Short mmCIF file of C-alpha atoms in Angstrom, two decimals:
data_model
loop_
_atom_site.label_atom_id
_atom_site.label_comp_id
_atom_site.label_asym_id
_atom_site.label_seq_id
_atom_site.Cartn_x
_atom_site.Cartn_y
_atom_site.Cartn_z
CA ASN A 1 8.28 155.85 167.83
CA ALA A 2 6.14 154.20 170.45
CA GLY A 3 3.06 152.39 169.27
CA VAL A 4 -0.46 152.86 170.47
CA MET A 5 -0.55 152.64 174.24
CA GLN A 6 -3.50 151.39 176.20
CA ASN A 7 -3.93 151.12 179.92
CA PRO A 8 -4.75 149.35 181.97
CA ARG A 9 -4.11 146.07 180.16
CA HIS A 10 -6.46 144.25 182.49
CA LEU A 11 -9.32 145.74 184.44
CA VAL A 12 -11.68 144.02 186.85
CA ARG A 13 -14.85 145.76 187.91
CA ARG A 14 -17.89 144.69 189.89
CA ARG A 15 -21.32 145.14 188.40
CA GLY A 16 -22.46 148.74 188.76
CA GLN A 17 -18.97 150.25 188.91
CA GLU A 18 -17.42 152.50 186.33
CA ALA A 19 -14.66 151.48 183.93
CA ARG A 20 -12.28 153.99 182.36
CA LEU A 21 -10.06 152.83 179.55
CA ARG A 22 -7.25 155.02 178.25
CA CYS A 23 -5.61 155.17 174.86
CA SER A 24 -2.63 157.21 173.72
CA PRO A 25 -2.33 157.25 169.92
CA MET A 26 0.93 157.00 168.05
CA LYS A 27 2.88 160.21 167.80
CA GLY A 28 1.57 162.32 164.98
CA HIS A 29 -1.76 160.51 164.78
CA SER A 30 -4.85 162.59 165.32
CA HIS A 31 -7.50 159.95 164.62
CA VAL A 32 -8.56 157.46 167.29
CA TYR A 33 -10.92 154.51 166.98
CA TRP A 34 -12.32 152.22 169.65
CA TYR A 35 -13.33 148.62 168.99
CA ARG A 36 -14.76 145.88 171.19
CA GLN A 37 -14.03 142.18 170.79
CA LEU A 38 -16.02 139.46 172.45
CA PRO A 39 -14.47 135.99 172.80
CA GLU A 40 -14.28 134.09 169.49
CA GLU A 41 -15.63 137.12 167.62
CA GLY A 42 -14.18 139.74 165.33
CA LEU A 43 -13.73 143.32 166.42
CA LYS A 44 -16.77 145.58 166.41
CA PHE A 45 -16.37 149.28 165.76
CA MET A 46 -17.60 151.56 168.52
CA VAL A 47 -16.51 155.14 167.97
CA TYR A 48 -14.18 157.31 165.92
CA LEU A 49 -12.76 160.53 167.33
CA GLN A 50 -10.46 163.33 166.38
CA LYS A 51 -9.09 165.84 168.85
CA GLU A 52 -12.04 167.22 170.82
CA ASN A 53 -14.57 165.84 168.34
CA ILE A 54 -16.61 162.70 168.00
CA ILE A 55 -16.82 161.94 164.30
CA ASP A 56 -18.72 158.68 164.24
CA GLU A 57 -20.31 156.96 167.22
CA SER A 58 -22.61 154.69 165.31
CA GLY A 59 -21.23 151.62 167.08
CA MET A 60 -21.59 152.91 170.60
CA PRO A 61 -24.35 151.56 172.81
CA LYS A 62 -26.90 154.26 173.46
CA GLU A 63 -26.52 154.18 177.22
CA ARG A 64 -23.68 153.96 179.72
CA PHE A 65 -20.89 154.31 177.13
CA SER A 66 -19.08 157.52 176.30
CA ALA A 67 -15.80 158.49 174.71
CA GLU A 68 -13.65 161.57 174.52
CA PHE A 69 -10.38 162.66 173.00
CA PRO A 70 -9.38 165.92 174.68
CA LYS A 71 -6.98 168.45 173.30
CA GLU A 72 -4.39 167.25 175.78
CA GLY A 73 -4.04 163.73 177.06
CA PRO A 74 -5.24 160.31 176.03
CA SER A 75 -8.56 159.26 174.63
CA ILE A 76 -10.89 157.84 177.26
CA LEU A 77 -13.60 155.22 176.83
CA ARG A 78 -15.89 155.32 179.80
CA ILE A 79 -18.41 152.67 180.75
CA GLN A 80 -20.77 153.52 183.55
CA GLN A 81 -22.60 150.98 185.69
CA VAL A 82 -20.88 148.03 184.06
CA VAL A 83 -22.73 144.76 183.55
CA ARG A 84 -21.36 141.28 182.90
CA GLY A 85 -22.08 141.64 179.20
CA ASP A 86 -19.52 144.44 179.03
CA SER A 87 -16.74 141.92 179.65
CA ALA A 88 -14.62 141.99 176.52
CA ALA A 89 -11.34 143.17 175.06
CA TYR A 90 -11.41 146.82 174.09
CA PHE A 91 -8.96 147.88 171.42
CA CYS A 92 -7.94 151.35 170.47
CA ALA A 93 -6.44 152.18 167.08
CA SER A 94 -5.01 155.35 165.62
CA SER A 95 -4.28 156.61 162.16
CA ARG A 96 -2.48 159.58 160.73
CA THR A 97 -5.27 160.69 158.45
CA SER A 98 -8.60 159.44 157.27
CA GLY A 99 -9.74 159.40 153.68
CA GLY A 100 -8.10 161.46 151.02
CA ASN A 101 -6.21 159.77 148.24
CA SER A 102 -5.46 156.58 150.11
CA VAL A 103 -6.72 154.59 153.01
CA ASP A 104 -4.40 154.93 155.94
CA GLU A 105 -3.82 151.83 157.95
CA GLN A 106 -4.91 151.79 161.53
CA TYR A 107 -2.40 150.89 164.21
CA PHE A 108 -3.86 148.97 167.10
CA GLY A 109 -2.92 148.97 170.74
CA PRO A 110 -2.59 145.83 172.86
CA GLY A 111 -6.10 146.18 174.21
CA THR A 112 -7.68 146.39 177.64
CA ARG A 113 -9.34 143.25 178.88
CA LEU A 114 -12.31 144.18 181.00
CA THR A 115 -13.80 141.59 183.32
CA VAL A 116 -17.01 142.37 185.12
CA THR A 117 -17.71 140.20 188.14
CA LEU B 1 -20.58 148.50 153.11
CA ALA B 2 -19.26 145.49 151.20
CA LYS B 3 -19.62 142.26 153.12
CA THR B 4 -16.75 139.81 153.03
CA THR B 5 -16.79 136.03 153.20
CA GLN B 6 -13.76 133.96 154.06
CA PRO B 7 -13.14 130.44 155.37
CA ILE B 8 -13.48 130.01 159.11
CA SER B 9 -10.27 128.03 159.44
CA MET B 10 -7.32 126.61 157.55
CA ASP B 11 -4.53 124.22 158.48
CA SER B 12 -1.04 124.16 157.07
CA TYR B 13 2.44 122.87 157.75
CA GLU B 14 5.63 124.82 158.12
CA GLY B 15 7.24 125.75 154.86
CA GLN B 16 4.07 125.57 152.79
CA GLU B 17 2.48 128.42 150.90
CA VAL B 18 -0.93 129.39 152.24
CA ASN B 19 -3.60 131.10 150.19
CA ILE B 20 -6.65 132.55 151.90
CA THR B 21 -9.43 133.68 149.59
CA CYS B 22 -11.99 136.31 150.46
CA SER B 23 -15.20 137.05 148.58
CA HIS B 24 -16.55 140.60 148.38
CA ASN B 25 -19.20 140.51 145.69
CA ASN B 26 -20.58 143.96 146.45
CA ILE B 27 -17.30 145.82 146.38
CA ALA B 28 -17.65 149.39 145.16
CA THR B 29 -15.46 151.28 142.74
CA ASN B 30 -13.70 153.27 145.46
CA ASP B 31 -13.18 150.37 147.83
CA TYR B 32 -9.77 149.00 148.80
CA ILE B 33 -9.09 145.48 150.02
CA THR B 34 -7.12 145.25 153.22
CA TRP B 35 -5.90 142.34 155.32
CA TYR B 36 -5.12 142.35 159.02
CA GLN B 37 -3.53 139.70 161.20
CA GLN B 38 -4.34 139.12 164.87
CA PHE B 39 -2.42 137.00 167.34
CA PRO B 40 -4.08 135.86 170.56
CA SER B 41 -4.34 138.60 173.17
CA GLN B 42 -3.03 141.24 170.77
CA GLY B 43 -4.52 143.94 168.61
CA PRO B 44 -4.81 143.39 164.86
CA ARG B 45 -1.85 144.27 162.69
CA PHE B 46 -1.99 145.58 159.13
CA ILE B 47 -0.58 143.14 156.58
CA ILE B 48 -1.31 144.41 153.11
CA GLN B 49 -3.69 146.52 151.06
CA GLY B 50 -4.53 146.60 147.37
CA TYR B 51 -6.95 147.93 144.80
CA LYS B 52 -6.39 145.68 141.80
CA THR B 53 -4.01 143.15 140.25
CA LYS B 54 -1.16 142.19 142.54
CA VAL B 55 0.50 143.77 145.52
CA THR B 56 3.54 142.35 147.27
CA ASN B 57 5.42 143.35 150.39
CA GLU B 58 7.95 141.67 152.64
CA VAL B 59 5.24 139.70 154.41
CA ALA B 60 2.65 138.64 151.85
CA SER B 61 1.16 139.01 148.39
CA LEU B 62 -2.36 140.05 147.54
CA PHE B 63 -3.95 138.92 144.30
CA ILE B 64 -7.05 140.72 143.05
CA PRO B 65 -8.75 139.61 139.80
CA ALA B 66 -10.09 142.09 137.30
CA ASP B 67 -13.67 142.00 138.60
CA ARG B 68 -12.40 142.62 142.16
CA LYS B 69 -15.15 140.43 143.61
CA SER B 70 -12.60 138.34 145.45
CA SER B 71 -9.04 138.55 146.65
CA THR B 72 -6.41 136.07 147.77
CA LEU B 73 -3.87 136.63 150.49
CA SER B 74 -0.78 134.55 149.87
CA LEU B 75 1.67 133.77 152.66
CA PRO B 76 4.87 132.19 151.33
CA ARG B 77 6.55 129.45 153.38
CA VAL B 78 4.59 129.83 156.59
CA SER B 79 6.12 129.17 159.96
CA LEU B 80 4.61 128.32 163.33
CA SER B 81 4.58 132.00 164.19
CA ASP B 82 2.11 132.67 161.36
CA THR B 83 -0.60 130.93 163.36
CA ALA B 84 -3.15 133.70 163.79
CA VAL B 85 -6.52 135.00 162.67
CA TYR B 86 -6.51 136.76 159.31
CA TYR B 87 -9.19 139.32 158.52
CA CYS B 88 -10.20 140.50 155.07
CA LEU B 89 -11.74 143.98 155.02
CA VAL B 90 -13.11 146.23 152.34
CA LEU B 91 -13.01 149.97 152.90
CA ASN B 92 -13.15 153.10 150.85
CA GLN B 93 -11.21 156.29 150.85
CA ALA B 94 -13.81 157.99 152.97
CA GLY B 95 -14.13 155.03 155.24
CA THR B 96 -13.26 155.28 158.86
CA ALA B 97 -14.44 152.32 160.84
CA LEU B 98 -12.99 148.94 160.01
CA ILE B 99 -15.65 146.26 159.69
CA PHE B 100 -14.26 142.95 160.89
CA GLY B 101 -15.86 139.59 160.26
CA LYS B 102 -14.82 136.48 162.15
CA GLY B 103 -11.72 136.06 160.03
CA THR B 104 -9.84 132.93 159.07
CA THR B 105 -8.00 131.08 161.80
CA LEU B 106 -4.80 129.73 160.32
CA SER B 107 -3.11 126.94 162.23
CA VAL B 108 0.44 126.05 161.22
CA SER B 109 1.90 122.78 162.45
CA SER B 110 5.40 121.38 162.35
#
């Protein structure tokens, strides 16, 4: 069973360009989470999605950032008009369920390292 | 959301037992305590989760006192490959987002 896949692993964009980060959850997982990690910092939650629905986007910046998880295909985190401050590692995680009688662990992908020049 | 406090860094030598303590004074009744491990340039990896008393798996043990206001992750006989950042998190059954602090950077030397 393949783990969470993210691509690209490294992405370089110039200021003002768009960045598209892709995440394929583990097989059988229908919950996807995106996190951002700045150097020397812990991960910060951005958005939680289920198929075709955004459940919680409380960590998403109000502008330029969007996320989707279509019925078919990977989840996409899209950053428009990137700025240098967007440079970070972006991690995707997936889980089988959320809530219920236990807390399912989240499985993380290897991350996409975005560099804005 | 319960806030956690843990040491910024710890040093150890190979073969020693390492105990990392986390404080979570505002933990709620439905909250679980979960630990993740992160190696450089990798995503975090689940280590262990518990609600009360003691939990043990093939990697670590988690000790939780009766008041649940703290927890201790115990790594038996660490090796160089255990050098990583260890995050203590508190989350409830309805929780979705994981709230990460800065974690504890464990450095294991030979």
